[in-house]
GROMACS .gro file of C-alpha atoms in nm:
model
  276
    1MET     CA    1  -4.620   2.568  -0.694
    2ALA     CA    2  -4.678   2.196  -0.737
    3LYS     CA    3  -4.376   1.968  -0.736
    4GLY     CA    4  -4.283   1.811  -1.071
    5PRO     CA    5  -4.327   1.929  -1.431
    6GLY     CA    6  -4.707   1.887  -1.441
    7LEU     CA    7  -4.898   1.806  -1.758
    8TYR     CA    8  -4.835   1.933  -2.111
    9SER     CA    9  -5.130   2.171  -2.080
   10ASP     CA   10  -4.943   2.347  -1.797
   11ILE     CA   11  -4.668   2.466  -2.033
   12GLY     CA   12  -4.725   2.841  -2.082
   13LYS     CA   13  -5.049   2.832  -1.881
   14LYS     CA   14  -4.959   3.123  -1.652
   15ALA     CA   15  -4.905   3.356  -1.947
   16ARG     CA   16  -5.222   3.234  -2.124
   17ASP     CA   17  -5.430   3.294  -1.812
   18LEU     CA   18  -5.290   3.644  -1.774
   19LEU     CA   19  -5.346   3.738  -2.139
   20TYR     CA   20  -5.676   3.565  -2.218
   21ARG     CA   21  -5.861   3.436  -1.911
   22ASP     CA   22  -6.184   3.621  -1.815
   23TYR     CA   23  -6.173   3.850  -2.122
   24GLN     CA   24  -6.501   3.831  -2.310
   25THR     CA   25  -6.752   4.030  -2.512
   26ASP     CA   26  -7.055   3.816  -2.422
   27HIS     CA   27  -7.296   3.834  -2.130
   28LYS     CA   28  -7.266   3.537  -1.894
   29PHE     CA   29  -7.449   3.442  -1.577
   30SER     CA   30  -7.418   3.138  -1.354
   31ILE     CA   31  -7.557   3.044  -1.016
   32THR     CA   32  -7.459   2.744  -0.804
   33THR     CA   33  -7.670   2.589  -0.530
   34TYR     CA   34  -7.611   2.289  -0.304
   35SER     CA   35  -7.865   2.029  -0.196
   36PRO     CA   36  -7.872   1.885   0.158
   37THR     CA   37  -7.703   1.572   0.019
   38GLY     CA   38  -7.409   1.775  -0.116
   39VAL     CA   39  -7.507   1.779  -0.485
   40ALA     CA   40  -7.394   2.099  -0.658
   41ILE     CA   41  -7.630   2.235  -0.925
   42THR     CA   42  -7.502   2.510  -1.153
   43SER     CA   43  -7.730   2.692  -1.398
   44SER     CA   44  -7.555   2.898  -1.665
   45GLY     CA   45  -7.664   3.127  -1.945
   46THR     CA   46  -7.466   3.305  -2.218
   47LYS     CA   47  -7.594   3.575  -2.453
   48LYS     CA   48  -7.395   3.605  -2.777
   49GLY     CA   49  -7.550   3.878  -2.985
   50GLU     CA   50  -7.906   3.761  -3.048
   51LEU     CA   51  -7.827   3.402  -2.951
   52PHE     CA   52  -7.888   3.275  -2.599
   53LEU     CA   53  -7.734   2.950  -2.476
   54ALA     CA   54  -7.805   2.783  -2.143
   55ASP     CA   55  -7.712   2.468  -1.957
   56VAL     CA   56  -7.761   2.302  -1.620
   57ASN     CA   57  -7.475   2.109  -1.460
   58THR     CA   58  -7.509   1.869  -1.168
   59GLN     CA   59  -7.202   1.758  -0.976
   60LEU     CA   60  -7.184   1.483  -0.717
   61LYS     CA   61  -6.869   1.401  -0.519
   62LYS     CA   62  -6.837   1.079  -0.324
   63LYS     CA   63  -6.499   0.993  -0.177
   64ASN     CA   64  -6.256   1.012  -0.473
   65VAL     CA   65  -6.523   0.990  -0.747
   66THR     CA   66  -6.673   1.303  -0.905
   67THR     CA   67  -6.968   1.276  -1.145
   68ASP     CA   68  -7.071   1.570  -1.364
   69VAL     CA   69  -7.390   1.565  -1.572
   70LYS     CA   70  -7.475   1.863  -1.794
   71VAL     CA   71  -7.777   1.931  -2.016
   72ASP     CA   72  -7.774   2.220  -2.267
   73THR     CA   73  -8.037   2.400  -2.474
   74ASN     CA   74  -7.979   2.162  -2.767
   75SER     CA   75  -8.088   1.865  -2.552
   76ASN     CA   76  -7.735   1.726  -2.537
   77LEU     CA   77  -7.644   1.531  -2.226
   78PHE     CA   78  -7.277   1.546  -2.123
   79THR     CA   79  -7.148   1.309  -1.858
   80THR     CA   80  -6.800   1.305  -1.703
   81ILE     CA   81  -6.687   1.064  -1.433
   82THR     CA   82  -6.353   1.140  -1.266
   83VAL     CA   83  -6.175   0.900  -1.030
   84ASP     CA   84  -5.899   1.080  -0.843
   85GLU     CA   85  -5.598   0.871  -0.739
   86PRO     CA   86  -5.718   0.511  -0.768
   87ALA     CA   87  -5.341   0.468  -0.741
   88PRO     CA   88  -5.084   0.729  -0.627
   89GLY     CA   89  -5.051   1.005  -0.889
   90LEU     CA   90  -5.316   0.857  -1.120
   91LYS     CA   91  -5.644   1.010  -1.236
   92THR     CA   92  -5.905   0.842  -1.458
   93ILE     CA   93  -6.164   1.037  -1.659
   94LEU     CA   94  -6.453   0.884  -1.855
   95SER     CA   95  -6.668   1.117  -2.066
   96PHE     CA   96  -6.946   1.081  -2.322
   97LYS     CA   97  -7.229   1.277  -2.481
   98VAL     CA   98  -7.582   1.163  -2.560
   99PRO     CA   99  -7.705   1.121  -2.833
  100ASP     CA  100  -7.359   1.123  -2.999
  101GLN     CA  101  -7.255   0.756  -2.990
  102ARG     CA  102  -6.900   0.836  -3.104
  103SER     CA  103  -6.827   1.085  -2.825
  104GLY     CA  104  -6.713   0.836  -2.558
  105LYS     CA  105  -6.357   0.890  -2.437
  106LEU     CA  106  -6.138   0.740  -2.166
  107GLU     CA  107  -5.848   0.946  -2.033
  108LEU     CA  108  -5.568   0.859  -1.792
  109GLN     CA  109  -5.343   1.114  -1.624
  110TYR     CA  110  -5.033   1.036  -1.424
  111LEU     CA  111  -4.819   1.282  -1.230
  112HIS     CA  112  -4.471   1.202  -1.101
  113ASP     CA  113  -4.194   1.415  -0.952
  114TYR     CA  114  -4.011   1.404  -1.286
  115ALA     CA  115  -4.285   1.330  -1.541
  116GLY     CA  116  -4.644   1.404  -1.632
  117ILE     CA  117  -4.842   1.186  -1.875
  118SER     CA  118  -5.191   1.217  -2.018
  119THR     CA  119  -5.338   0.975  -2.269
  120SER     CA  120  -5.690   0.934  -2.403
  121VAL     CA  121  -5.865   0.706  -2.650
  122GLY     CA  122  -6.204   0.735  -2.813
  123LEU     CA  123  -6.445   0.453  -2.735
  124THR     CA  124  -6.515   0.367  -3.100
  125ALA     CA  125  -6.408   0.102  -3.347
  126ASN     CA  126  -6.155   0.342  -3.506
  127PRO     CA  127  -6.068   0.585  -3.231
  128ILE     CA  128  -5.851   0.894  -3.217
  129VAL     CA  129  -5.568   0.835  -2.971
  130ASN     CA  130  -5.416   1.131  -2.786
  131PHE     CA  131  -5.091   1.127  -2.594
  132SER     CA  132  -4.903   1.401  -2.416
  133GLY     CA  133  -4.599   1.365  -2.197
  134VAL     CA  134  -4.367   1.595  -2.007
  135VAL     CA  135  -4.032   1.514  -1.846
  136GLY     CA  136  -3.823   1.735  -1.623
  137THR     CA  137  -3.855   1.911  -1.289
  138ASP     CA  138  -4.054   2.200  -1.150
  139ALA     CA  139  -3.781   2.429  -1.292
  140ILE     CA  140  -3.740   2.304  -1.649
  141SER     CA  141  -3.942   2.059  -1.857
  142LEU     CA  142  -3.979   1.933  -2.212
  143GLY     CA  143  -4.293   1.777  -2.356
  144THR     CA  144  -4.492   1.669  -2.659
  145ASP     CA  145  -4.861   1.643  -2.747
  146VAL     CA  146  -4.976   1.422  -3.036
  147ALA     CA  147  -5.302   1.277  -3.169
  148PHE     CA  148  -5.335   0.985  -3.411
  149ASP     CA  149  -5.644   0.899  -3.616
  150THR     CA  150  -5.648   0.518  -3.639
  151LYS     CA  151  -5.910   0.523  -3.916
  152ALA     CA  152  -5.718   0.755  -4.147
  153GLY     CA  153  -5.377   0.636  -4.029
  154THR     CA  154  -5.249   0.992  -3.988
  155PHE     CA  155  -5.140   1.226  -3.711
  156THR     CA  156  -5.400   1.499  -3.657
  157LYS     CA  157  -5.192   1.685  -3.400
  158CYS     CA  158  -4.821   1.708  -3.331
  159ASN     CA  159  -4.698   1.970  -3.085
  160ALA     CA  160  -4.389   2.015  -2.869
  161GLY     CA  161  -4.309   2.250  -2.582
  162LEU     CA  162  -4.038   2.368  -2.345
  163SER     CA  163  -4.091   2.541  -2.010
  164PHE     CA  164  -3.845   2.724  -1.785
  165ILE     CA  165  -3.936   2.842  -1.434
  166GLN     CA  166  -3.713   3.041  -1.201
  167HIS     CA  167  -3.862   3.197  -0.888
  168ASP     CA  168  -4.111   3.458  -1.018
  169LEU     CA  169  -4.033   3.413  -1.391
  170ILE     CA  170  -4.191   3.160  -1.628
  171ALA     CA  171  -4.092   3.127  -1.995
  172ALA     CA  172  -4.233   2.880  -2.246
  173LEU     CA  173  -4.169   2.788  -2.609
  174THR     CA  174  -4.413   2.571  -2.807
  175LEU     CA  175  -4.430   2.446  -3.165
  176ASN     CA  176  -4.793   2.386  -3.270
  177ASP     CA  177  -5.008   2.306  -3.574
  178LYS     CA  178  -4.770   2.033  -3.697
  179GLY     CA  179  -4.478   2.272  -3.692
  180ASP     CA  180  -4.653   2.568  -3.856
  181THR     CA  181  -4.686   2.795  -3.552
  182LEU     CA  182  -4.413   2.891  -3.307
  183ASN     CA  183  -4.525   3.044  -2.976
  184ALA     CA  184  -4.301   3.208  -2.717
  185SER     CA  185  -4.455   3.333  -2.392
  186TYR     CA  186  -4.330   3.508  -2.082
  187TYR     CA  187  -4.480   3.566  -1.736
  188GLN     CA  188  -4.330   3.744  -1.438
  189SER     CA  189  -4.473   3.819  -1.098
  190LEU     CA  190  -4.357   4.164  -0.990
  191ARG     CA  191  -4.532   4.205  -0.656
  192PRO     CA  192  -4.688   3.887  -0.516
  193LEU     CA  193  -4.862   4.076  -0.233
  194THR     CA  194  -5.060   4.288  -0.481
  195GLY     CA  195  -5.086   4.023  -0.754
  196THR     CA  196  -4.898   4.250  -0.993
  197ALA     CA  197  -4.766   4.064  -1.296
  198ILE     CA  198  -4.671   4.120  -1.657
  199GLY     CA  199  -4.674   3.882  -1.952
  200GLY     CA  200  -4.634   3.858  -2.323
  201GLU     CA  201  -4.674   3.617  -2.613
  202ILE     CA  202  -4.531   3.610  -2.965
  203ALA     CA  203  -4.687   3.375  -3.220
  204HIS     CA  204  -4.526   3.328  -3.563
  205SER     CA  205  -4.698   3.144  -3.847
  206PHE     CA  206  -4.452   2.996  -4.096
  207SER     CA  207  -4.718   2.944  -4.365
  208THR     CA  208  -4.836   3.308  -4.365
  209ASN     CA  209  -4.516   3.465  -4.225
  210GLU     CA  210  -4.738   3.661  -3.987
  211ASN     CA  211  -4.656   3.758  -3.629
  212THR     CA  212  -4.903   3.818  -3.348
  213ILE     CA  213  -4.765   3.997  -3.042
  214THR     CA  214  -4.971   4.035  -2.726
  215ILE     CA  215  -4.863   4.196  -2.399
  216GLY     CA  216  -5.060   4.233  -2.079
  217THR     CA  217  -5.057   4.308  -1.709
  218GLN     CA  218  -5.265   4.258  -1.398
  219HIS     CA  219  -5.284   4.422  -1.055
  220ALA     CA  220  -5.496   4.373  -0.743
  221LEU     CA  221  -5.647   4.701  -0.625
  222ASP     CA  222  -5.739   4.527  -0.301
  223PRO     CA  223  -5.768   4.162  -0.187
  224LEU     CA  224  -6.106   4.132  -0.363
  225THR     CA  225  -6.062   4.343  -0.679
  226THR     CA  226  -5.833   4.275  -0.976
  227VAL     CA  227  -5.776   4.476  -1.293
  228LYS     CA  228  -5.618   4.346  -1.613
  229ALA     CA  229  -5.522   4.499  -1.948
  230ARG     CA  230  -5.373   4.375  -2.274
  231VAL     CA  231  -5.293   4.499  -2.624
  232ASN     CA  232  -5.172   4.331  -2.944
  233ASN     CA  233  -4.987   4.447  -3.254
  234PHE     CA  234  -5.314   4.466  -3.450
  235GLY     CA  235  -5.434   4.750  -3.229
  236LYS     CA  236  -5.685   4.553  -3.022
  237ALA     CA  237  -5.681   4.681  -2.663
  238SER     CA  238  -5.877   4.515  -2.384
  239ALA     CA  239  -5.928   4.571  -2.013
  240LEU     CA  240  -6.131   4.416  -1.733
  241ILE     CA  241  -6.211   4.458  -1.368
  242GLN     CA  242  -6.314   4.164  -1.152
  243HIS     CA  243  -6.454   4.188  -0.800
  244GLU     CA  244  -6.515   3.903  -0.556
  245TRP     CA  245  -6.809   4.054  -0.371
  246ARG     CA  246  -6.851   3.741  -0.161
  247PRO     CA  247  -6.642   3.420  -0.134
  248LYS     CA  248  -6.623   3.248  -0.477
  249SER     CA  249  -6.884   3.489  -0.624
  250LEU     CA  250  -6.729   3.701  -0.900
  251PHE     CA  251  -6.852   4.003  -1.097
  252THR     CA  252  -6.649   4.084  -1.410
  253ILE     CA  253  -6.677   4.370  -1.661
  254SER     CA  254  -6.452   4.367  -1.967
  255GLY     CA  255  -6.419   4.579  -2.279
  256GLU     CA  256  -6.233   4.577  -2.610
  257VAL     CA  257  -6.159   4.858  -2.853
  258ASP     CA  258  -5.991   4.857  -3.195
  259THR     CA  259  -5.746   5.148  -3.178
  260LYS     CA  260  -5.689   5.131  -3.555
  261SER     CA  261  -6.063   5.168  -3.626
  262VAL     CA  262  -6.187   5.408  -3.360
  263GLU     CA  263  -6.507   5.464  -3.557
  264LYS     CA  264  -6.615   5.112  -3.460
  265SER     CA  265  -6.810   5.070  -3.139
  266ALA     CA  266  -6.628   4.925  -2.842
  267LYS     CA  267  -6.727   4.575  -2.732
  268PHE     CA  268  -6.828   4.505  -2.373
  269GLY     CA  269  -6.871   4.184  -2.178
  270LEU     CA  270  -7.033   4.105  -1.846
  271ALA     CA  271  -7.001   3.795  -1.629
  272LEU     CA  272  -7.167   3.717  -1.298
  273ALA     CA  273  -7.096   3.396  -1.105
  274LEU     CA  274  -7.287   3.334  -0.783
  275LYS     CA  275  -7.193   3.067  -0.530
  276PRO     CA  276  -7.322   3.021  -0.176
   0.00000   0.00000   0.00000
């Protein structure tokens, strides 16, 4: 595990990945190829019902600079330029979308043994300014994540979080949606050699007085095959199996069923990622 508290987005990430990552009900396909000059080209397609979305991403790495250019089916051009460690612990990210002239954003990330800071500002006359900061150690940390709209003069986001890590156990508590939603999550690695882990999340909405409880688990059948399952208090049960049939090439099948409405058809998702 990395030294230091990390960024705010790392709070509760282990539990979120266990409970939500790779679950899907769409059909996705991606293939990555590399040119002789080292340029990576990734073509992706997603089928959502009757809708099909596609994009092509080109990535070029030169020393500590990574440039990503993506074009989608709506003729949008996304560009991201990342400069890794122009100074120790610092990362700079510039992103923009064409033809959206208000999409430009500059982000700075800084990691220290006892702090992690990320701040971004929109490249417009009246930008939205984001700031997140975490202080602590790799065992316990406290952080906040806020966004301020300079045009309206109001905060559009105000979150806070606490993370506790001890050996194979990770617990997190976050207050989101300007204090309206309280999330508590838990992750524990049971058998590192087999990738066996359990996790859970409780989300309480103060405005609706509604609770959402999700629990899940994962286990590696072998070094290349992983199975996961989850269920929530609304009766939605999901499972997936993921197989790495060659290095970095993954085949994933997932399904979801509503146990409180068994007459409804189960939903299935398929994802195939090919890399040389």
